[in-house]
Short mmCIF file of C-alpha atoms and ligand atoms in Angstrom, two decimals:
data_model
loop_
_atom_site.label_atom_id
_atom_site.label_comp_id
_atom_site.label_asym_id
_atom_site.label_seq_id
_atom_site.Cartn_x
_atom_site.Cartn_y
_atom_site.Cartn_z
CA MET G 15 -18.57 -49.19 -12.61
CA ARG G 16 -17.70 -45.81 -14.12
CA LYS G 17 -18.25 -42.75 -11.96
CA LYS G 18 -18.75 -39.11 -12.87
CA ILE G 19 -16.12 -36.77 -14.30
CA VAL G 20 -16.54 -33.18 -13.13
CA VAL G 21 -14.73 -30.13 -14.51
CA VAL G 22 -14.99 -26.83 -12.63
CA GLY G 23 -14.81 -23.56 -14.62
CA THR G 24 -15.73 -22.71 -18.22
CA GLY G 25 -12.66 -20.56 -19.02
CA PHE G 26 -10.12 -21.86 -21.54
CA SER G 27 -8.49 -24.17 -18.97
CA GLY G 28 -11.69 -26.01 -18.02
CA THR G 29 -13.29 -25.92 -21.46
CA VAL G 30 -10.25 -27.38 -23.27
CA ILE G 31 -9.95 -30.27 -20.80
CA ALA G 32 -13.71 -30.99 -20.86
CA ARG G 33 -13.69 -31.00 -24.66
CA GLU G 34 -10.70 -33.33 -24.91
CA ILE G 35 -12.20 -35.78 -22.38
CA ALA G 36 -15.51 -35.76 -24.23
CA MET G 37 -13.94 -36.17 -27.66
CA GLN G 38 -10.85 -38.28 -27.20
CA LEU G 39 -12.12 -40.56 -24.42
CA ASP G 40 -15.80 -40.50 -25.35
CA ARG G 41 -16.67 -40.00 -21.67
CA LYS G 42 -19.52 -37.94 -20.21
CA VAL G 43 -18.34 -34.73 -18.50
CA GLU G 44 -20.25 -32.38 -16.24
CA ILE G 45 -18.76 -28.86 -16.37
CA VAL G 46 -19.75 -26.57 -13.54
CA GLU G 47 -19.65 -22.75 -13.65
CA LYS G 48 -20.49 -20.41 -10.81
CA ARG G 49 -21.14 -17.37 -13.02
CA ASN G 50 -24.26 -16.92 -15.14
CA HIS G 51 -22.25 -17.17 -18.37
CA ILE G 52 -19.60 -19.43 -19.88
CA ALA G 53 -16.14 -18.43 -21.24
CA GLY G 54 -14.47 -17.30 -17.98
CA ASN G 55 -12.66 -14.02 -18.37
CA MET G 56 -12.87 -14.26 -22.14
CA TYR G 57 -16.60 -13.60 -22.02
CA ASP G 58 -17.78 -10.97 -24.52
CA TYR G 59 -21.16 -9.82 -25.81
CA TYR G 60 -22.76 -7.23 -28.10
CA ASN G 61 -24.06 -4.30 -26.04
CA GLU G 62 -27.16 -2.24 -26.88
CA HIS G 63 -25.10 -0.08 -29.29
CA GLY G 64 -23.95 -3.08 -31.32
CA ILE G 65 -20.42 -2.98 -29.88
CA LEU G 66 -18.70 -6.27 -29.02
CA VAL G 67 -17.44 -5.57 -25.48
CA GLN G 68 -15.33 -7.79 -23.24
CA LYS G 69 -16.75 -7.79 -19.73
CA TYR G 70 -13.46 -8.66 -17.99
CA GLY G 71 -11.14 -6.36 -19.93
CA PRO G 72 -9.56 -6.42 -23.39
CA HIS G 73 -8.20 -9.73 -24.62
CA PHE G 74 -6.17 -10.33 -27.78
CA LEU G 75 -5.24 -13.85 -28.86
CA GLY G 76 -1.45 -13.68 -29.02
CA GLY G 77 1.25 -16.32 -28.94
CA ASN G 78 4.37 -17.75 -30.52
CA LYS G 79 3.06 -21.23 -31.27
CA TRP G 80 1.05 -21.54 -34.46
CA SER G 81 -0.41 -24.89 -33.36
CA LEU G 82 -2.23 -23.14 -30.47
CA ILE G 83 -3.70 -20.50 -32.79
CA GLU G 84 -4.79 -23.36 -35.06
CA TYR G 85 -6.41 -25.07 -32.08
CA VAL G 86 -8.62 -22.01 -31.53
CA ALA G 87 -9.22 -21.66 -35.27
CA GLN G 88 -11.04 -25.03 -35.22
CA PHE G 89 -13.85 -23.27 -33.37
CA ALA G 90 -13.92 -19.77 -34.89
CA GLU G 91 -13.07 -17.67 -37.87
CA LEU G 92 -10.09 -15.54 -36.88
CA PHE G 93 -8.65 -12.35 -38.37
CA GLU G 94 -5.17 -11.00 -37.85
CA HIS G 95 -5.06 -8.01 -35.55
CA VAL G 96 -1.98 -6.66 -33.77
CA PHE G 97 -3.35 -4.40 -31.08
CA SER G 98 -2.26 -0.79 -30.87
CA ALA G 99 -1.47 1.23 -27.75
CA LYS G 100 -0.55 4.76 -26.67
CA GLY G 101 0.51 6.22 -23.34
CA PHE G 102 -0.72 9.47 -21.83
CA ILE G 103 1.95 11.54 -20.09
CA ASP G 104 1.96 15.26 -19.21
CA ASP G 105 -1.38 15.66 -21.03
CA ASN G 106 -0.02 14.27 -24.31
CA TYR G 107 -0.45 10.95 -26.05
CA ILE G 108 2.95 9.28 -26.32
CA THR G 109 4.29 6.39 -28.39
CA LEU G 110 4.06 2.88 -27.01
CA PRO G 111 6.00 0.66 -26.92
CA PHE G 112 8.63 3.07 -25.59
CA ASN G 113 11.02 3.69 -28.46
CA PHE G 114 13.07 6.52 -29.98
CA ASP G 115 9.87 8.40 -30.86
CA THR G 116 8.89 8.34 -27.17
CA ILE G 117 12.28 9.81 -26.24
CA LYS G 118 11.70 12.73 -28.64
CA GLU G 119 8.18 13.24 -27.32
CA LEU G 120 9.40 13.35 -23.69
CA VAL G 121 12.61 15.41 -23.94
CA GLY G 122 12.42 17.19 -27.30
CA PRO G 123 14.43 16.60 -30.50
CA ALA G 124 17.67 18.34 -29.48
CA LYS G 125 18.16 16.34 -26.29
CA ALA G 126 16.90 13.21 -28.07
CA GLU G 127 19.74 13.49 -30.64
CA ILE G 128 22.33 13.19 -27.86
CA LEU G 129 20.46 10.25 -26.29
CA TYR G 130 20.03 8.32 -29.55
CA ASP G 131 23.79 8.20 -30.17
CA LYS G 132 24.64 7.40 -26.60
CA ILE G 133 21.99 4.67 -26.19
CA ARG G 134 22.96 3.07 -29.51
CA GLY G 135 26.61 3.07 -28.44
CA ARG G 136 25.98 1.77 -24.96
CA PHE G 137 23.44 -1.05 -25.44
CA SER G 138 23.86 -3.78 -28.01
CA GLY G 139 20.43 -5.53 -27.79
CA ARG G 140 17.13 -4.50 -29.34
CA ARG G 141 15.52 -3.50 -26.06
CA VAL G 142 16.63 -2.07 -22.74
CA SER G 143 15.08 -1.83 -19.29
CA VAL G 144 14.37 1.55 -17.75
CA LEU G 145 16.27 0.25 -14.69
CA ASP G 146 19.39 -0.23 -16.82
CA LEU G 147 18.98 3.21 -18.38
CA LYS G 148 18.73 4.79 -14.92
CA ASN G 149 21.92 3.18 -13.68
CA CYS G 150 24.22 2.94 -16.67
CA GLY G 151 26.72 5.57 -15.50
CA ASP G 152 26.33 8.02 -18.41
CA PRO G 153 24.86 11.25 -16.98
CA ASP G 154 22.58 11.96 -19.99
CA ILE G 155 21.21 8.41 -20.18
CA ASP G 156 20.83 8.20 -16.40
CA GLU G 157 18.93 11.49 -16.41
CA PHE G 158 16.58 10.25 -19.14
CA GLY G 159 16.12 6.94 -17.30
CA ASP G 160 15.09 8.90 -14.20
CA ILE G 161 12.66 11.06 -16.21
CA LEU G 162 11.04 8.03 -17.83
CA PHE G 163 10.87 6.16 -14.54
CA GLU G 164 9.28 9.09 -12.68
CA LYS G 165 6.73 9.82 -15.43
CA ALA G 166 5.84 6.31 -16.55
CA PHE G 167 6.46 3.94 -13.62
CA ARG G 168 6.44 5.90 -10.33
CA THR G 169 2.64 6.33 -10.14
CA TYR G 170 1.65 3.45 -12.42
CA ILE G 171 3.22 0.56 -10.48
CA PRO G 172 1.62 1.26 -7.04
CA LYS G 173 -1.68 1.95 -8.79
CA MET G 174 -1.55 -1.32 -10.73
CA TRP G 175 0.12 -3.60 -8.17
CA GLY G 176 -0.51 -1.97 -4.78
CA ILE G 177 3.22 -1.91 -3.99
CA GLN G 178 5.98 0.65 -4.46
CA PRO G 179 8.21 0.35 -7.56
CA GLU G 180 11.24 -0.36 -5.37
CA GLU G 181 9.51 -3.43 -3.86
CA ILE G 182 8.21 -4.99 -7.04
CA ASP G 183 9.87 -7.86 -8.86
CA ARG G 184 12.10 -6.49 -11.63
CA SER G 185 10.31 -8.68 -14.19
CA VAL G 186 7.16 -6.55 -13.75
CA VAL G 187 9.05 -3.32 -14.56
CA ASP G 188 10.70 -5.09 -17.49
CA ARG G 189 7.37 -5.86 -19.14
CA ALA G 190 7.65 -2.31 -20.54
CA LEU G 191 11.08 -2.34 -22.19
CA ILE G 192 12.39 0.51 -24.34
CA ASN G 193 13.00 -0.39 -27.98
CA ILE G 194 16.37 0.81 -29.24
CA GLY G 195 15.15 2.30 -32.51
CA TYR G 196 11.70 2.83 -33.97
CA GLU G 197 10.10 -0.62 -33.69
CA ALA G 198 6.46 0.24 -33.01
CA ARG G 199 4.72 -3.12 -32.59
CA TYR G 200 3.33 -3.20 -29.08
CA GLY G 201 2.93 -6.94 -28.59
CA PHE G 202 6.00 -9.17 -28.43
CA ALA G 203 4.25 -12.35 -29.63
CA ASP G 204 4.66 -13.55 -33.21
CA TYR G 205 0.94 -14.08 -33.89
CA TYR G 206 -2.01 -11.88 -32.99
CA TYR G 207 -5.57 -12.77 -33.93
CA MET G 208 -9.13 -11.93 -32.94
CA PRO G 209 -12.25 -13.99 -33.52
CA VAL G 210 -14.56 -12.43 -36.11
CA ASN G 211 -17.65 -13.01 -33.92
CA GLY G 212 -16.04 -12.69 -30.49
CA PHE G 213 -14.73 -15.17 -27.95
CA THR G 214 -17.97 -16.42 -26.35
CA PRO G 215 -19.10 -18.36 -29.48
CA ILE G 216 -15.78 -20.26 -29.35
CA PHE G 217 -16.77 -21.60 -25.94
CA GLU G 218 -20.34 -22.31 -27.06
CA LYS G 219 -18.93 -24.39 -29.89
CA MET G 220 -16.37 -26.20 -27.75
CA LEU G 221 -18.95 -27.05 -25.09
CA SER G 222 -21.67 -28.16 -27.47
CA HIS G 223 -20.77 -31.81 -27.56
CA LYS G 224 -23.03 -34.77 -26.86
CA ASN G 225 -20.86 -35.83 -23.91
CA ILE G 226 -20.75 -32.40 -22.19
CA GLU G 227 -23.36 -31.15 -19.80
CA VAL G 228 -22.99 -27.57 -18.48
CA ALA G 229 -24.33 -26.55 -15.05
CA MET G 230 -24.44 -22.75 -14.67
CA ASN G 231 -24.78 -20.62 -11.51
CA THR G 232 -23.23 -23.44 -9.49
CA ASP G 233 -20.47 -22.84 -6.98
CA ALA G 234 -18.55 -26.12 -7.02
CA LEU G 235 -17.06 -25.39 -3.60
CA LYS G 236 -20.45 -26.12 -2.09
CA HIS G 237 -20.31 -29.63 -3.60
CA ILE G 238 -16.66 -30.65 -3.16
CA THR G 239 -15.36 -32.48 -0.10
CA PHE G 240 -12.38 -34.73 0.52
CA ASP G 241 -12.05 -38.24 1.83
CA GLU G 242 -8.76 -37.87 3.69
CA SER G 243 -8.24 -41.53 4.44
CA ALA G 244 -8.78 -42.67 0.83
CA LYS G 245 -7.14 -39.48 -0.50
CA ILE G 246 -9.84 -38.78 -3.03
CA ALA G 247 -12.00 -35.78 -3.89
CA LEU G 248 -15.77 -36.19 -3.64
CA TYR G 249 -18.51 -34.33 -5.50
CA ASP G 250 -21.90 -34.28 -3.76
CA GLY G 251 -20.47 -36.77 -1.31
CA GLU G 252 -19.65 -39.32 -4.02
CA ALA G 253 -16.29 -40.43 -5.35
CA VAL G 254 -15.72 -39.21 -8.91
CA ASP G 255 -13.41 -40.67 -11.52
CA ALA G 256 -11.79 -37.26 -11.99
CA LEU G 257 -12.34 -33.78 -10.57
CA VAL G 258 -10.68 -31.07 -12.66
CA PHE G 259 -10.63 -27.72 -10.86
CA THR G 260 -9.74 -24.39 -12.54
CA GLY G 261 -10.86 -22.00 -9.77
CA PRO G 262 -8.61 -20.50 -7.07
CA ILE G 263 -6.53 -23.26 -5.47
CA ASP G 264 -6.55 -21.60 -2.03
CA GLU G 265 -10.38 -21.49 -1.99
CA LEU G 266 -10.54 -25.19 -2.89
CA PHE G 267 -8.87 -25.89 0.46
CA SER G 268 -10.76 -23.25 2.49
CA VAL G 269 -7.71 -20.96 2.43
CA CYS G 270 -6.02 -23.29 4.97
CA TYR G 271 -2.48 -21.98 4.32
CA GLY G 272 -3.56 -18.33 4.03
CA ALA G 273 -5.10 -16.40 1.11
CA LEU G 274 -3.13 -16.16 -2.12
CA PRO G 275 -3.40 -12.48 -3.09
CA TYR G 276 -4.54 -11.12 -6.44
CA ARG G 277 -5.03 -7.73 -8.00
CA THR G 278 -8.33 -7.20 -9.66
CA LEU G 279 -10.02 -4.55 -11.79
CA ASP G 280 -13.14 -2.51 -11.39
CA ILE G 281 -14.03 -2.09 -15.08
CA ARG G 282 -16.44 0.75 -15.95
CA PHE G 283 -18.03 1.22 -19.36
CA GLU G 284 -19.02 4.53 -21.02
CA HIS G 285 -20.64 5.10 -24.37
CA PHE G 286 -19.90 8.01 -26.74
CA GLU G 287 -21.71 9.30 -29.85
CA GLU G 288 -18.45 9.56 -31.80
CA GLU G 289 -17.19 6.62 -33.83
CA SER G 290 -13.62 7.10 -32.64
CA VAL G 291 -12.64 8.43 -29.23
CA LEU G 292 -9.12 7.17 -28.45
CA PRO G 293 -6.03 7.24 -30.69
CA ALA G 294 -5.43 3.47 -30.24
CA ASP G 295 -7.11 0.23 -29.11
CA ASN G 296 -5.63 0.74 -25.64
CA VAL G 297 -4.41 3.89 -23.92
CA TYR G 298 -2.31 3.53 -20.75
CA TYR G 299 -2.62 6.40 -18.25
CA GLN G 300 0.69 6.31 -16.47
CA GLN G 301 0.08 9.39 -14.29
CA ALA G 302 -3.70 9.48 -13.83
CA SER G 303 -5.05 8.90 -10.39
CA GLY G 304 -7.02 5.66 -9.89
CA TYR G 305 -7.18 4.20 -13.38
CA THR G 306 -4.57 2.58 -15.60
CA ARG G 307 -6.03 1.85 -19.01
CA LYS G 308 -8.87 2.67 -21.40
CA THR G 309 -9.97 0.41 -24.25
CA GLU G 310 -11.99 1.29 -27.33
CA PHE G 311 -13.63 -1.99 -28.42
CA ARG G 312 -14.93 -0.74 -31.76
CA LYS G 313 -11.33 -0.34 -32.96
CA PHE G 314 -10.79 -4.09 -33.04
CA MET G 315 -14.15 -5.32 -34.27
CA PHE G 316 -14.12 -7.18 -37.57
CA ASN G 317 -17.46 -5.80 -38.70
CA THR G 318 -18.67 -2.42 -37.40
CA SER G 319 -21.68 -2.03 -39.70
CA GLY G 320 -24.18 -2.51 -36.83
CA CYS G 321 -22.39 -0.15 -34.40
CA LYS G 322 -23.67 3.19 -33.17
CA GLY G 323 -21.03 5.35 -31.48
CA SER G 324 -18.20 3.84 -29.47
CA THR G 325 -17.93 2.13 -26.08
CA ILE G 326 -14.89 2.66 -23.87
CA SER G 327 -13.89 0.73 -20.75
CA THR G 328 -11.74 2.19 -17.97
CA GLU G 329 -9.83 -0.09 -15.59
CA TYR G 330 -9.44 0.80 -11.91
CA PRO G 331 -7.08 -1.71 -10.24
CA LEU G 332 -7.71 -2.77 -6.66
CA GLN G 333 -6.86 -5.56 -4.27
CA TYR G 334 -8.96 -8.70 -4.75
CA ASP G 335 -11.21 -9.22 -1.78
CA ARG G 336 -13.54 -12.20 -2.03
CA ASN G 337 -15.95 -10.50 0.38
CA ALA G 338 -16.06 -7.05 -1.23
CA GLU G 339 -18.69 -5.65 -3.59
CA ALA G 340 -16.18 -4.40 -6.18
CA GLY G 341 -13.15 -6.50 -7.05
CA LEU G 342 -14.86 -9.84 -6.71
CA ASP G 343 -12.86 -11.54 -9.43
CA PRO G 344 -9.25 -12.60 -8.89
CA TYR G 345 -7.27 -11.41 -11.96
CA TYR G 346 -3.52 -11.02 -11.56
CA PRO G 347 -1.67 -13.33 -9.10
CA ILE G 348 0.76 -11.26 -7.02
CA GLN G 349 4.08 -13.05 -7.20
CA THR G 350 6.25 -12.66 -4.10
CA GLU G 351 8.49 -15.22 -2.39
CA GLU G 352 5.99 -15.67 0.45
CA ASN G 353 3.12 -16.27 -1.97
CA ARG G 354 5.15 -18.78 -3.97
CA VAL G 355 5.90 -20.72 -0.76
CA ASN G 356 2.20 -20.75 0.21
CA TYR G 357 1.18 -21.77 -3.29
CA ALA G 358 3.63 -24.72 -3.11
CA LYS G 359 1.82 -25.97 0.02
CA TYR G 360 -1.53 -25.85 -1.79
CA ARG G 361 -0.02 -27.61 -4.80
CA GLU G 362 1.41 -30.38 -2.64
CA ARG G 363 -1.97 -30.89 -1.02
CA ALA G 364 -3.79 -30.89 -4.38
CA ASP G 365 -1.37 -33.45 -5.80
CA SER G 366 -1.96 -35.76 -2.82
CA TYR G 367 -5.51 -36.62 -3.99
CA LYS G 368 -5.59 -39.44 -6.55
CA ASN G 369 -8.48 -38.10 -8.63
CA LEU G 370 -7.90 -34.32 -8.39
CA PHE G 371 -6.43 -32.16 -11.18
CA VAL G 372 -5.94 -28.45 -10.52
CA LEU G 373 -4.85 -26.05 -13.26
CA GLY G 374 -5.39 -22.69 -14.93
CA ARG G 375 -4.55 -19.13 -14.04
CA LEU G 376 -6.24 -19.53 -10.65
CA GLY G 377 -5.35 -23.17 -10.03
CA ASP G 378 -1.67 -22.75 -10.90
CA PHE G 379 -1.59 -19.24 -9.36
CA LYS G 380 0.29 -17.99 -12.38
CA TYR G 381 -0.29 -15.27 -14.95
CA TYR G 382 -1.15 -17.08 -18.16
CA GLY G 383 -2.13 -15.70 -21.53
CA MET G 384 -4.83 -17.63 -23.38
CA CYS G 385 -2.33 -19.68 -25.39
CA ASP G 386 -0.47 -20.62 -22.18
CA CYS G 387 -3.78 -21.85 -20.73
CA ILE G 388 -4.59 -23.91 -23.81
CA GLU G 389 -1.11 -25.42 -23.92
CA ARG G 390 -1.17 -26.26 -20.20
CA ALA G 391 -4.68 -27.77 -20.49
CA LEU G 392 -3.73 -29.91 -23.50
CA SER G 393 -0.66 -31.23 -21.75
CA TYR G 394 -2.42 -31.77 -18.39
CA PHE G 395 -5.19 -33.61 -20.24
CA GLU G 396 -2.63 -36.35 -20.93
CA ASP G 397 -2.29 -36.87 -17.14
CA VAL G 398 -6.08 -36.93 -16.73
CA LYS G 399 -6.31 -39.41 -19.61
CA SER G 400 -3.66 -41.75 -18.15
CA HIS G 401 -5.41 -41.63 -14.78
CA LEU G 402 -8.80 -42.43 -16.32
CA LEU G 403 -7.48 -45.24 -18.53
CA ARG G 404 -5.56 -46.75 -15.60
CA ASN G 405 -8.75 -46.88 -13.57
CA GLU G 406 -11.05 -48.25 -16.28
C1 FAD K 530 -7.64 -7.72 -17.75
C2 FAD K 530 -7.03 -8.93 -18.39
C3 FAD K 530 -6.60 -8.87 -19.71
C4 FAD K 530 -6.04 -9.99 -20.30
N1 FAD K 530 -5.66 -9.89 -21.60
C5 FAD K 530 -5.17 -10.98 -22.22
C6 FAD K 530 -4.80 -10.91 -23.60
O1 FAD K 530 -4.88 -9.86 -24.24
N2 FAD K 530 -4.34 -12.05 -24.19
C7 FAD K 530 -4.23 -13.25 -23.50
O2 FAD K 530 -3.80 -14.25 -24.09
N3 FAD K 530 -4.57 -13.34 -22.21
C8 FAD K 530 -5.05 -12.24 -21.55
N4 FAD K 530 -5.42 -12.33 -20.24
C9 FAD K 530 -5.31 -13.63 -19.56
C10 FAD K 530 -6.55 -14.50 -19.79
O3 FAD K 530 -7.69 -13.88 -19.25
C11 FAD K 530 -6.32 -15.84 -19.10
O4 FAD K 530 -5.21 -16.48 -19.67
C12 FAD K 530 -7.52 -16.80 -19.22
O5 FAD K 530 -8.74 -16.15 -19.07
C13 FAD K 530 -7.41 -17.81 -18.11
O6 FAD K 530 -8.33 -18.85 -18.33
P1 FAD K 530 -8.67 -19.83 -17.15
O7 FAD K 530 -9.63 -20.79 -17.70
O8 FAD K 530 -7.44 -20.37 -16.50
O9 FAD K 530 -9.35 -18.88 -16.05
P2 FAD K 530 -10.72 -18.08 -16.11
O10 FAD K 530 -10.98 -17.52 -17.46
O11 FAD K 530 -10.69 -17.14 -14.96
O12 FAD K 530 -11.82 -19.20 -15.83
C14 FAD K 530 -12.03 -19.78 -14.57
C15 FAD K 530 -13.50 -20.07 -14.45
O13 FAD K 530 -13.74 -20.83 -13.28
C16 FAD K 530 -14.92 -20.36 -12.67
N5 FAD K 530 -14.87 -20.72 -11.26
C17 FAD K 530 -13.98 -20.33 -10.33
N6 FAD K 530 -14.28 -20.84 -9.12
C18 FAD K 530 -15.39 -21.60 -9.30
C19 FAD K 530 -16.21 -22.38 -8.42
N7 FAD K 530 -15.94 -22.48 -7.12
N8 FAD K 530 -17.28 -23.02 -8.93
C20 FAD K 530 -17.59 -22.93 -10.25
N9 FAD K 530 -16.87 -22.19 -11.12
C21 FAD K 530 -15.79 -21.53 -10.65
C22 FAD K 530 -14.86 -18.86 -12.89
O14 FAD K 530 -16.12 -18.27 -12.73
C23 FAD K 530 -14.34 -18.80 -14.31
O15 FAD K 530 -15.37 -18.81 -15.26
C24 FAD K 530 -5.91 -11.20 -19.59
C25 FAD K 530 -6.31 -11.26 -18.25
C26 FAD K 530 -6.85 -10.13 -17.65
C27 FAD K 530 -7.25 -10.21 -16.20
#
């Protein structure tokens, strides 16, 4: 006889899998969410001023695979929007992404002229890392690399990641490369879109299917146990045909190999009478104490006719602590060798249960953009499907 299928988490990872099971396999799915709303970290809503705000920080649908954008477009009307960004250094707004305009803004036009020629002559690619500028052996370029590093990375990295720039993986520093020339597009993906009516309706539409039942305000961890001899996951003490889990993998196993660390954000909202407050969608505060980024939501709304004033969010990064009042949501997995080793132990344990499928930003302990999550969920669904068909 068929048993239940339970999916934990209503972010993109859980919602995509639940939808595919319901549609492609015509099976009943119970999707369980511990928060009081669906949509995971993509959750957005209209505030009392008519502004569409994103509770868990600004999200732009960006990716290089058109098929994934099309997947989302089945559930929402999208409009093209490449997000804009500025930095704020020495009390001035500066150009982001770092490019030749930023060099002029930081060192003045006369010094910039020398740097332009030298950088063009020295580096053949389109972009260069500040770490390569700092250490290239040319005294003028090295000096500029040091200036940029001290102004833009020295305070920002410990504030964002809780570790000193010298300790952090180079890939994190290299997320902010310097464009050789004047290319001014901030995002590196080929496609950028936003949903006309926000992200939450996408999830409402995906989850409104005759085979899907949503249980809100339910912490699945209180319901999940394991039968170690049969190597199966149980929900409410009963064997299930499949348990798909998109929450934190370490919490699923009572943190038995140690906590996997995350950075999180304390996001504070302020409202202003003016219609425009910031010079871009996002402003990064490289030198400010405590906060890293401000976002002006009105700037990327499709229809602003119902808006009064403008709402800004400010992000204060902190260490994720599941017992603290602020910072309750794990956001950015901190990738170190030790954490990767611990994660591998959790993954091995998860894979040892016949009916358990763990994925998503928290399940895979990996920074994913939305399109990565959708792609991973669609491909992992094939494993869930084979398992379910095998056990029919
Ligand atoms: C500040 C910020 C900005 C970002 N900006 C972008 C962007 O611009 N573009 C982009 O593509 N991506 C962006 N991302 C990444 C994006 O948020 C993720 O790719 C996506 O939200 C991950 O989806 P998910 O379903 O894996 O996880 P989540 O969205 O976190 O969903 C997991 C769900 O599981 C629920 N859950 C967890 N544990 C339990 C439990 N025990 N019981 C029941 N429910 C549980 C959670 O409440 C949550 O709803 C950003 C991320 C952050 C933090």
